[in-house]
Coordinates of C-alpha atoms in Angstrom, one line a residue:
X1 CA 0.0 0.0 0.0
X2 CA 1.4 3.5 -1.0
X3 CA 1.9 5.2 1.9
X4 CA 1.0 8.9 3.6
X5 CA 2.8 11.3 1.4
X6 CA 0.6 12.8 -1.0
X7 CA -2.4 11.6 0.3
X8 CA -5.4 13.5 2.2
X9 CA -6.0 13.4 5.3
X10 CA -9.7 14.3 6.9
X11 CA -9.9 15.0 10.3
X12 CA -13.1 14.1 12.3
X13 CA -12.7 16.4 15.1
X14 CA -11.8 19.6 16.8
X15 CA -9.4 21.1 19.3
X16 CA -6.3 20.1 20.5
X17 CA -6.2 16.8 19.2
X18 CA -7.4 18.4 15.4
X19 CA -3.7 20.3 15.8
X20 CA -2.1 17.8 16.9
X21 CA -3.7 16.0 14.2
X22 CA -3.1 18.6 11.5
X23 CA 0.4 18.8 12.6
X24 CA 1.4 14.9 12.2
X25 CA -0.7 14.8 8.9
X26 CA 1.4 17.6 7.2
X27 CA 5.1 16.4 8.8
X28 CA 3.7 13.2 6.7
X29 CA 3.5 15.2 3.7
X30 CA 0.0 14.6 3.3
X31 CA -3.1 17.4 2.5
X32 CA -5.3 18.0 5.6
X33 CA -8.8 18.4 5.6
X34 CA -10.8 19.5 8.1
X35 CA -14.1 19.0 9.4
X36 CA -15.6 21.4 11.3
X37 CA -19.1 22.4 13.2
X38 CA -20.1 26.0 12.8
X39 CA -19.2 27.3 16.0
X40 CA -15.7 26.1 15.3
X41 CA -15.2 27.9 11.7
X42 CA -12.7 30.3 13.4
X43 CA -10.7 27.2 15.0
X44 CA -7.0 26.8 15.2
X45 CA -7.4 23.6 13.2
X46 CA -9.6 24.8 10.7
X47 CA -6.9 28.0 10.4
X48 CA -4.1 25.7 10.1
X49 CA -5.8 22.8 7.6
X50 CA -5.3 22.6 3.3
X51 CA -9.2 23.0 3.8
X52 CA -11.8 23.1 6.0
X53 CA -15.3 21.0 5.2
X54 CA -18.7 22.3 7.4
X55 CA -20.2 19.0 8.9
X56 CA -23.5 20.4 10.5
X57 CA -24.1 23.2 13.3
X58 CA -23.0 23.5 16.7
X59 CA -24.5 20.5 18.9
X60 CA -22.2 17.7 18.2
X61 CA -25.5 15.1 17.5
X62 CA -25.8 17.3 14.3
X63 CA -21.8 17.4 13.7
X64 CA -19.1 16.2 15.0
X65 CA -21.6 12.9 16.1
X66 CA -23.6 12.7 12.8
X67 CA -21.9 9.6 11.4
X68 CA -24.0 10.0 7.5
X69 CA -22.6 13.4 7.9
X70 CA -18.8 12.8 8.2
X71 CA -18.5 10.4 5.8
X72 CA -19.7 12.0 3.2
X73 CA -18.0 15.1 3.9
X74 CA -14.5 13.2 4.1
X75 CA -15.8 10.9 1.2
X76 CA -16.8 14.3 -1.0
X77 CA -13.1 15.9 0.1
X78 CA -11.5 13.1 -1.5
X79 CA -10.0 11.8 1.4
X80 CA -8.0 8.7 1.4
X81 CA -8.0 8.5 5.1
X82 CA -10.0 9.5 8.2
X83 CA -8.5 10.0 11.5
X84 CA -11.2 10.2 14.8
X85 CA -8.7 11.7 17.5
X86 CA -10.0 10.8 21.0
X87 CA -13.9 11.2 22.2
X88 CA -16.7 11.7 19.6
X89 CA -16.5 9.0 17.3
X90 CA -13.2 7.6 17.7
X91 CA -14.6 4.5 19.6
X92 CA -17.8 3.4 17.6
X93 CA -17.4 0.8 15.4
X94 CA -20.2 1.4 13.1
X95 CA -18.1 4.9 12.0
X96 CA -15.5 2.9 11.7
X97 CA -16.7 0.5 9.1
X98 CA -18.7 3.2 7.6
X99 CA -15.8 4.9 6.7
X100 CA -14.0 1.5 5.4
X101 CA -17.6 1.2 3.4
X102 CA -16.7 4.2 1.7
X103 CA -13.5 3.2 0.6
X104 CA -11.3 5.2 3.0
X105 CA -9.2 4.2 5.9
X106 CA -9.8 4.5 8.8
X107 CA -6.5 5.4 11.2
X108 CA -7.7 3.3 14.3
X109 CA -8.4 -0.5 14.9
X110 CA -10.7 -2.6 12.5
X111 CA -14.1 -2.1 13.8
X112 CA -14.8 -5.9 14.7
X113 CA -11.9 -5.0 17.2
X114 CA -13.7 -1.6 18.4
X115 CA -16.5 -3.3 19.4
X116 CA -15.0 -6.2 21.0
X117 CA -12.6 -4.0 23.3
X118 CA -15.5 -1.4 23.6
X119 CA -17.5 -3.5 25.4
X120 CA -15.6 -4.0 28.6
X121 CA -17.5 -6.8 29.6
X122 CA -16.1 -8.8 26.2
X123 CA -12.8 -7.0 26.9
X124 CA -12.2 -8.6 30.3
X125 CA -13.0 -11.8 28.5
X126 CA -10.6 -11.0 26.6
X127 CA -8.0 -10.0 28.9
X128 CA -8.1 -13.3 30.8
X129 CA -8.1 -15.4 28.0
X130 CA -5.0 -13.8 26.7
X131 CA -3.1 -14.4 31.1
X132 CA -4.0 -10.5 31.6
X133 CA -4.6 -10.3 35.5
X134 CA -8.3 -8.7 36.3
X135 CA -10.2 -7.2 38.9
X136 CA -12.7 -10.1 41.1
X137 CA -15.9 -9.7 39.0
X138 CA -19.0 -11.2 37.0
X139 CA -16.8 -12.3 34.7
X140 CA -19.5 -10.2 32.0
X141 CA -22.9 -8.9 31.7
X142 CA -24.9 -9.7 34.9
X143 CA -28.1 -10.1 35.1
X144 CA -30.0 -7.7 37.2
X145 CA -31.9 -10.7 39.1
X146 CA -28.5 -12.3 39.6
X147 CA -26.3 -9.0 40.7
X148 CA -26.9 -9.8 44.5
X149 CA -26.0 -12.9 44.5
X150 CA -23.0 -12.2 42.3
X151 CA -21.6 -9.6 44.6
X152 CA -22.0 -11.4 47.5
X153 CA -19.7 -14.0 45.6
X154 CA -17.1 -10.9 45.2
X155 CA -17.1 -9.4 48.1
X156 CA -18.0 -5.9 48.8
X157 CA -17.3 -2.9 47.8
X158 CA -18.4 -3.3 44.4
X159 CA -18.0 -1.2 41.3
X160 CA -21.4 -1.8 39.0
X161 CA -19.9 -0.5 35.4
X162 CA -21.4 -0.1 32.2
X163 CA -20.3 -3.0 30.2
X164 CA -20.5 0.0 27.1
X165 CA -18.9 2.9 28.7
X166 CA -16.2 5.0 29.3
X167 CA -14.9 8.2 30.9
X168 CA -16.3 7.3 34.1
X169 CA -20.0 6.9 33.1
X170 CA -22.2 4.7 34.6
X171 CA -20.4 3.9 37.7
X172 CA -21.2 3.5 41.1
X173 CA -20.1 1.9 44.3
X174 CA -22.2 -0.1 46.3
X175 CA -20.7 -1.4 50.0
X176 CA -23.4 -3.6 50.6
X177 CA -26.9 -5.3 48.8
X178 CA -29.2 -2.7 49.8
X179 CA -26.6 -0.3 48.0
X180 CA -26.3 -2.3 45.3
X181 CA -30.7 -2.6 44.8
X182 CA -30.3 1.0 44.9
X183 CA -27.6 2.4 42.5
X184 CA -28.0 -0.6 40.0
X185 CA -31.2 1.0 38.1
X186 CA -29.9 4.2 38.1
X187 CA -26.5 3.0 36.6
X188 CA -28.2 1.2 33.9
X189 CA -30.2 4.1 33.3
X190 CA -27.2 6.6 32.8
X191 CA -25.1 3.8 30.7
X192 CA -28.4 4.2 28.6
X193 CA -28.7 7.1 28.1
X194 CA -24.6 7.8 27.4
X195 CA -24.0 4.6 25.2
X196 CA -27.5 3.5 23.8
X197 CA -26.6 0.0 26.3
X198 CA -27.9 -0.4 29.9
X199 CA -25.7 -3.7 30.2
X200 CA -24.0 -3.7 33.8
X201 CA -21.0 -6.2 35.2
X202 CA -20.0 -5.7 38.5
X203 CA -15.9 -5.9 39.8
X204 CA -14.4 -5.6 43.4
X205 CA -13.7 -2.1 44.2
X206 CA -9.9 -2.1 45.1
X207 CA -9.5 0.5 47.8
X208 CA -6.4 3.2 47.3
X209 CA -5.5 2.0 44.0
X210 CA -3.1 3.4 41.7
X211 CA -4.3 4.4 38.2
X212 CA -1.3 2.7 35.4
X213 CA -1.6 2.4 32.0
X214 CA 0.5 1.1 29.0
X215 CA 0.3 2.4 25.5
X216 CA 0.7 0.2 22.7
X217 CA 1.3 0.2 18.8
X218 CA 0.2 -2.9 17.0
X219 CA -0.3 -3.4 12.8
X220 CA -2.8 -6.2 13.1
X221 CA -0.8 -9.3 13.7
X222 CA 2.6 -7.9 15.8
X223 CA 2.2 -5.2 18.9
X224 CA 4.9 -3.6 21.1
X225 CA 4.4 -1.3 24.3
X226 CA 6.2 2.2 24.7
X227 CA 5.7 1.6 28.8
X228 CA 3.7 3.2 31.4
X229 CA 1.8 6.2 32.4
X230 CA 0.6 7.4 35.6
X231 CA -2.9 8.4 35.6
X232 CA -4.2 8.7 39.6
X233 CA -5.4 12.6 39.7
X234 CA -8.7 12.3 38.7
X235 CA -11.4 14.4 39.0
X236 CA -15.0 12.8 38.8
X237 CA -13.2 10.0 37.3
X238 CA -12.1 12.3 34.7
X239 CA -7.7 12.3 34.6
X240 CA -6.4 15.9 35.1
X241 CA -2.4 15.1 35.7
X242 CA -0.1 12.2 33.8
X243 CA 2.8 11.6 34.1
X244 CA 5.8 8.7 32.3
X245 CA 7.0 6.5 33.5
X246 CA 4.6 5.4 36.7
X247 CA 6.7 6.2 40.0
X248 CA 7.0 3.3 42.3
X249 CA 6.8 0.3 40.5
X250 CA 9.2 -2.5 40.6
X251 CA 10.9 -3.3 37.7
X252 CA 9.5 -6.6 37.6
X253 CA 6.5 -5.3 37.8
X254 CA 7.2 -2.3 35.2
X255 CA 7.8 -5.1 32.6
X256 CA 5.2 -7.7 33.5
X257 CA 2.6 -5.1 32.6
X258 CA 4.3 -4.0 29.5
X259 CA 4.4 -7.5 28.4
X260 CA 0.7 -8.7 29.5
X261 CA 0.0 -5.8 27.4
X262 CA 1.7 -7.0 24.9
X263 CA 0.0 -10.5 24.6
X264 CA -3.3 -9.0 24.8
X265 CA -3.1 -6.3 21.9
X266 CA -1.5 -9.5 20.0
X267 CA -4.4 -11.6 20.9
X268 CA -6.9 -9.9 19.4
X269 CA -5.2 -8.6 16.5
X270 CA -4.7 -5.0 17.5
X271 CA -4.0 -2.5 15.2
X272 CA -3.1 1.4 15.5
X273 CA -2.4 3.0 18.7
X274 CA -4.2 1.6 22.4
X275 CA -3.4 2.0 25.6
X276 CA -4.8 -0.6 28.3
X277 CA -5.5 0.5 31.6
X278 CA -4.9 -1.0 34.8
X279 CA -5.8 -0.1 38.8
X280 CA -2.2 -1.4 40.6
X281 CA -2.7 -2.2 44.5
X282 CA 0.6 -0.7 45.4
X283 CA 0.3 -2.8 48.5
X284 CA 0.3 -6.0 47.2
X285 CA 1.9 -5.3 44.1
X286 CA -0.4 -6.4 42.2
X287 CA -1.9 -5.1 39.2
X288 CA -5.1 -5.9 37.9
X289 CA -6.6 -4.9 33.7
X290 CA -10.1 -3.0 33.6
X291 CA -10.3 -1.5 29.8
X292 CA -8.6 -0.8 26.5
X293 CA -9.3 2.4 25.2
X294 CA -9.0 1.7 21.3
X295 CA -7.5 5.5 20.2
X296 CA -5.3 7.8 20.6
X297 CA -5.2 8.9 24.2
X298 CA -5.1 12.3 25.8
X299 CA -2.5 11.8 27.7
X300 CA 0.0 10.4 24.6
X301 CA 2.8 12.9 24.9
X302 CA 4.4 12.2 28.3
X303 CA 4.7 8.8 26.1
X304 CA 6.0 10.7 23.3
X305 CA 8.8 12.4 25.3
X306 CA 10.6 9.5 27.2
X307 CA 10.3 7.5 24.0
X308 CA 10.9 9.9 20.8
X309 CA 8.1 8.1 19.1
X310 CA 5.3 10.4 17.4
X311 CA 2.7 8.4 18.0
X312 CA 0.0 10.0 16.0
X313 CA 2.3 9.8 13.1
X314 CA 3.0 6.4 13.9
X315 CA -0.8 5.5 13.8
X316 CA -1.1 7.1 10.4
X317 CA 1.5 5.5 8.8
X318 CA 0.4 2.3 10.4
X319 CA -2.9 2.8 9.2
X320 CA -1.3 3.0 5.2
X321 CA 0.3 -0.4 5.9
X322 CA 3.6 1.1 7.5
X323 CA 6.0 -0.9 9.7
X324 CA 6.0 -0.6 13.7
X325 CA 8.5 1.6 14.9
X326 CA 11.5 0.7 16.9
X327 CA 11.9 2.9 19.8
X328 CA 14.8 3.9 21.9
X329 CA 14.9 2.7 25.4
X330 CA 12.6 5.4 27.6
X331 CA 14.8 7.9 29.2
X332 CA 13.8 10.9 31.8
X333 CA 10.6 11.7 33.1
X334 CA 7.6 13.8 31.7
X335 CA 4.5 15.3 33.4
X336 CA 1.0 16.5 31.5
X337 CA -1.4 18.7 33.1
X338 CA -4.8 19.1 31.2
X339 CA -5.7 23.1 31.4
X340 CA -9.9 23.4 31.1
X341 CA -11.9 26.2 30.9
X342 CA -12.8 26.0 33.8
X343 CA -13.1 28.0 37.4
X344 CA -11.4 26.0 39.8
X345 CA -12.7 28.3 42.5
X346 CA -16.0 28.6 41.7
X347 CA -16.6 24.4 41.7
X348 CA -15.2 23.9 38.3
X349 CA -17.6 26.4 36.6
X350 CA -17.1 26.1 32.9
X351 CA -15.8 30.0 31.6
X352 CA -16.1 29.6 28.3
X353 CA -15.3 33.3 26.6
X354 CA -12.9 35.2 24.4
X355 CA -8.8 34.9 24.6
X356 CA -7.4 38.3 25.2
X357 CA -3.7 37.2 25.6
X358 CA -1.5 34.0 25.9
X359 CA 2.1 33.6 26.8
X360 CA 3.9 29.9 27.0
X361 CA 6.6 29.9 28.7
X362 CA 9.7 28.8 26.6
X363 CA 10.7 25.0 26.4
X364 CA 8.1 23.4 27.5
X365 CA 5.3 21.7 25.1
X366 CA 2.4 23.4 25.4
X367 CA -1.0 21.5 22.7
X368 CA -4.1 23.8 22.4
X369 CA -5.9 25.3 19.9
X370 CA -5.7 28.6 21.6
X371 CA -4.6 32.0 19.9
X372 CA -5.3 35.3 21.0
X373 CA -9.0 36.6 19.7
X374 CA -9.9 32.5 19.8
X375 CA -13.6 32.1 21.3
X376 CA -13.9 29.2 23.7
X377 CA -17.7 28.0 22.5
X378 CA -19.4 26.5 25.3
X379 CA -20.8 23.6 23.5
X380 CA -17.7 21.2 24.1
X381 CA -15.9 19.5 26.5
X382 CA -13.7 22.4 28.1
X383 CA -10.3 20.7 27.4
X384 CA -8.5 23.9 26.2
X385 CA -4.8 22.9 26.3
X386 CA -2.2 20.5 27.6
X387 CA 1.1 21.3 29.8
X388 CA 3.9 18.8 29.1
X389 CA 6.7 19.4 30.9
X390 CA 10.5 17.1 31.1
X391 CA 13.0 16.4 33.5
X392 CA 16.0 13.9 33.6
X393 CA 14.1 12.6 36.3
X394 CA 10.9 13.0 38.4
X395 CA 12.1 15.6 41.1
X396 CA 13.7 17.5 37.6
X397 CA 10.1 17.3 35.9
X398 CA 8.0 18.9 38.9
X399 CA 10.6 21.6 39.4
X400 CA 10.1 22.5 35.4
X401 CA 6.3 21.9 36.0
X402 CA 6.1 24.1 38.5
X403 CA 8.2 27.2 36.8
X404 CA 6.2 26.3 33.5
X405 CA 2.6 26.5 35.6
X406 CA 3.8 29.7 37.1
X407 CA 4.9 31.6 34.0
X408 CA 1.6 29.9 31.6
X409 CA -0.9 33.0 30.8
X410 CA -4.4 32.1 29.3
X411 CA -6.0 35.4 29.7
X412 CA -9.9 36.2 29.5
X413 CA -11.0 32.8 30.7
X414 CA -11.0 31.0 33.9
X415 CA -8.5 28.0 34.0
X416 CA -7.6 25.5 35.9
X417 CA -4.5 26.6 36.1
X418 CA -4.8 27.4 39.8
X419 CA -5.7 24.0 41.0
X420 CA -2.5 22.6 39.3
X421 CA -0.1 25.9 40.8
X422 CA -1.4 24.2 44.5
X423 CA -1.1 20.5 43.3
X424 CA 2.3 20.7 42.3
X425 CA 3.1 22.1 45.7
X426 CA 1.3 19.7 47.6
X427 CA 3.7 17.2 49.3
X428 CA 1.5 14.0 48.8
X429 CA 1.6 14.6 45.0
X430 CA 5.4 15.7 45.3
X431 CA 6.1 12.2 47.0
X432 CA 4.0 10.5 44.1
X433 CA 1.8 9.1 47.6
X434 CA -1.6 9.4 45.6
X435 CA -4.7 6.9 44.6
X436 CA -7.4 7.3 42.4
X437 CA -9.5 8.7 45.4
X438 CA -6.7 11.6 46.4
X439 CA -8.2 14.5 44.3
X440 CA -11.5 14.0 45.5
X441 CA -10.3 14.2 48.9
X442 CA -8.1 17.2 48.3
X443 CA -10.6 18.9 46.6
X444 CA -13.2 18.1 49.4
X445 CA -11.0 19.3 52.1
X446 CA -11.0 22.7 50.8
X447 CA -8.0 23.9 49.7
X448 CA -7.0 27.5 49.4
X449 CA -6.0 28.3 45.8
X450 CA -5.8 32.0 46.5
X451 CA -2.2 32.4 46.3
X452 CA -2.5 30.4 42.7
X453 CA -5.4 32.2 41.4
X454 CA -3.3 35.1 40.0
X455 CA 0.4 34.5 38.1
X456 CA 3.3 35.1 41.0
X457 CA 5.0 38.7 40.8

């Protein structure tokens, strides 16, 4: 198959992902297209793009969601290739092979694998059958009638999950059967609503665990992993800090995972970029696999920068038929923040509005679709840049972090900048002494971001 140069490129999304997209599309020598909602005309993306294609107007169902839609826009563009980023569509198999229908590729898995690893019930299958450890479950979809009995067999806490989801939807913890009666219809109900797919399973709720996660590359038959991540700040089970390699694990343990990882993507013929993700029980060293996330992740450049692999590039040129790369062994430490639009202060208030100025400081990798006179439209997630910071080693990376957060200006919007001025401060975070649950915690407790709320002098 001929491969990326020359080719077009149509990009099914927006933000900082379409950049990044944009960026990685034209290094390949390819044309971009972009496809774009109308309140996003005036994007970064669109600015930056060969050309710019209107999919529908402002509420992604009629846009960015609208499957008929994108396809033939991209299809009309003469694209030879569609690329969904993260969110949106990027998970749904039917786009998928609606796009391969068409006669494009799609740069992602093939969509018998999207909807195998998309349903996390089949994934867990999945996992075990390929010696991947898992959580203490159902094992797969549960019958409501039966869920008592199952989680009695598990042991409480349990987590009740939508065996659809993602992004922390549908989820709730019961710590005992009159819990469980209770939050199990209204589980199913949001998983419904979100994913079209009330299905339920239930697994052991590990207290204080660690958030891991390995990223891999596979083209269909062979996979490799570019290590670790560490993924434990999370607000309502959304991740706001990451950070490569995970501090604290053995290195027995740092290369079991990568491997299991491995033998899983291998298993079911993975192909494109994944990452599976894992909650590790620092305790008993012991990690355990809960879901593959079957795109490009948010989170993929503190991957990028201890390994030198551009993995969006690397997804494209997989997609064309390309070889795996061969990376370097990962050296030095890097940290992402996620910067929202969002008021920190004022409980996480979305602000969208108008920039009036922006300032990065220099040497430090800063993805948005930002510019001065840019509109933040309030009818997306409020994901409005990414802070990635490097060190030759952890205690290097939050010093850097830290000058970085302090120097960042996003002006005429509220950010959460503030909340991660105090985080990188905090001592707990510092040590790398944080669970899944930490955030919530912190965040409950109070703290005073006053001193962050306004750049140092």
């Amino acid at each position: 198959m001929k491969g990326p140069a020359g080719r077009t490129l149509f990009i099914a999304n927006r933000g900082e992902i379409a950049v990044r997209i944009n960026r990685a599309g034209k290094a390949l020598g390819m044309t971009v297209v972009q496809g774009h909602s109308a309140a996003d005309a005036d994007s970064l993306a669109v600015r930056m793009a060969d050309r710019a294609v209107l999919l529908g107007p402002p509420p992604a169902a009629q846009s960015y969601l609208n499957i008929p839609a994108v396809v033939a826009a991209a299809k009309a563009s003469g694209a030879d290739a569609v690329h969904p980023g993260y969110g949106f569509l990027s998970e749904n198999a039917g786009f998928a092979a609606a796009v391969e229908a068409a006669g494009m590729i799609f740069v992602g898995p093939r969509p018998e694998t999207i909807a195998m690893m998309g349903d996390k019930a089949a994934a867990l299958a999945a996992a075990r059958d390929a010696g991947v450890p898992t959580v203490p479950g159902s094992g797969g979809r549960v019958d409501p009638n039966d869920a008592a009995a199952v989680a009695a067999g598990i042991g409480y806490p349990v987590m009740i999950k939508a065996a659809a989801g993602g992004g922390g939807r549908g989820i709730r913890v019961a710590r005992d059967a009159a819990e469980l009666a209770r939050l199990a219809p209204q589980a199913a109900a949001e998983a419904e609503a979100a994913f079209g797919d009330g299905g339920l399973y239930l697994e052991r709720m590990i207290e204080h665990a660690r958030h891991v996660e390995v990223q891999v590359l596979g083209d269909g038959v062979r996979a490799i992993h570019l290590g670790e991540r560490e993924c434990s700040l999370q607000r309502r089970r959304q991740k706001v800090w990451e950070e490569a390699p995970a501090p604290g694990l053995s290195p027995a343990t740092r290369a079991r995972i990568g491997a299991v990882s491995v033998a899983l993507a291998e298993r079911v013929g993975y192909r494109g970029a994944g990452t599976l993700e894992y909650l590790y029980d620092a305790g008993a060293d012991a990690f355990h696999f809960i879901e593959m996330n079957t795109r490009i992740q948010v989170e993929h450049p503190v991957t990028e920068a201890v390994t030198g692999v551009d993995l969006v590039q690397a997804m494209i040129r997989i997609a064309f038929g390309g070889p795996l790369p061969d990376p370097a062994p990962a050296r030095g430490w890097a940290i992402e923040v996620r910067i929202n639009a969002e008021d920190p202060a004022r409980g996480f208030l979305p602000s969208p509005g108008t920039i009036t100025g922006l300032h990065v400081p220099p040497d430090v990798r800063f993805d948005t679709m930002l510019y001065p006179g840019y509109t933040v439209p309030p009818w997306y997630d409020s994901l409005v840049g990414k802070l990635i910071v490097q060190g030759d080693d952890r205690a290097q990376a939050l010093a850097r972090l830290r000058a970085a957060l302090d120097g960042l200006r996003v002006e005429g919007v509220r950010t959460t900048i503030p909340l991660h001025r105090a985080l990188v401060r905090d001592p707990d975070v510092v040590a790398g002494a944080v669970d899944t649950r930490f955030l919530e915690a912190w965040l409950a407790a109070g703290p005073n971001l006053e001193p962050y709320l306004e750049p140092p002098a």
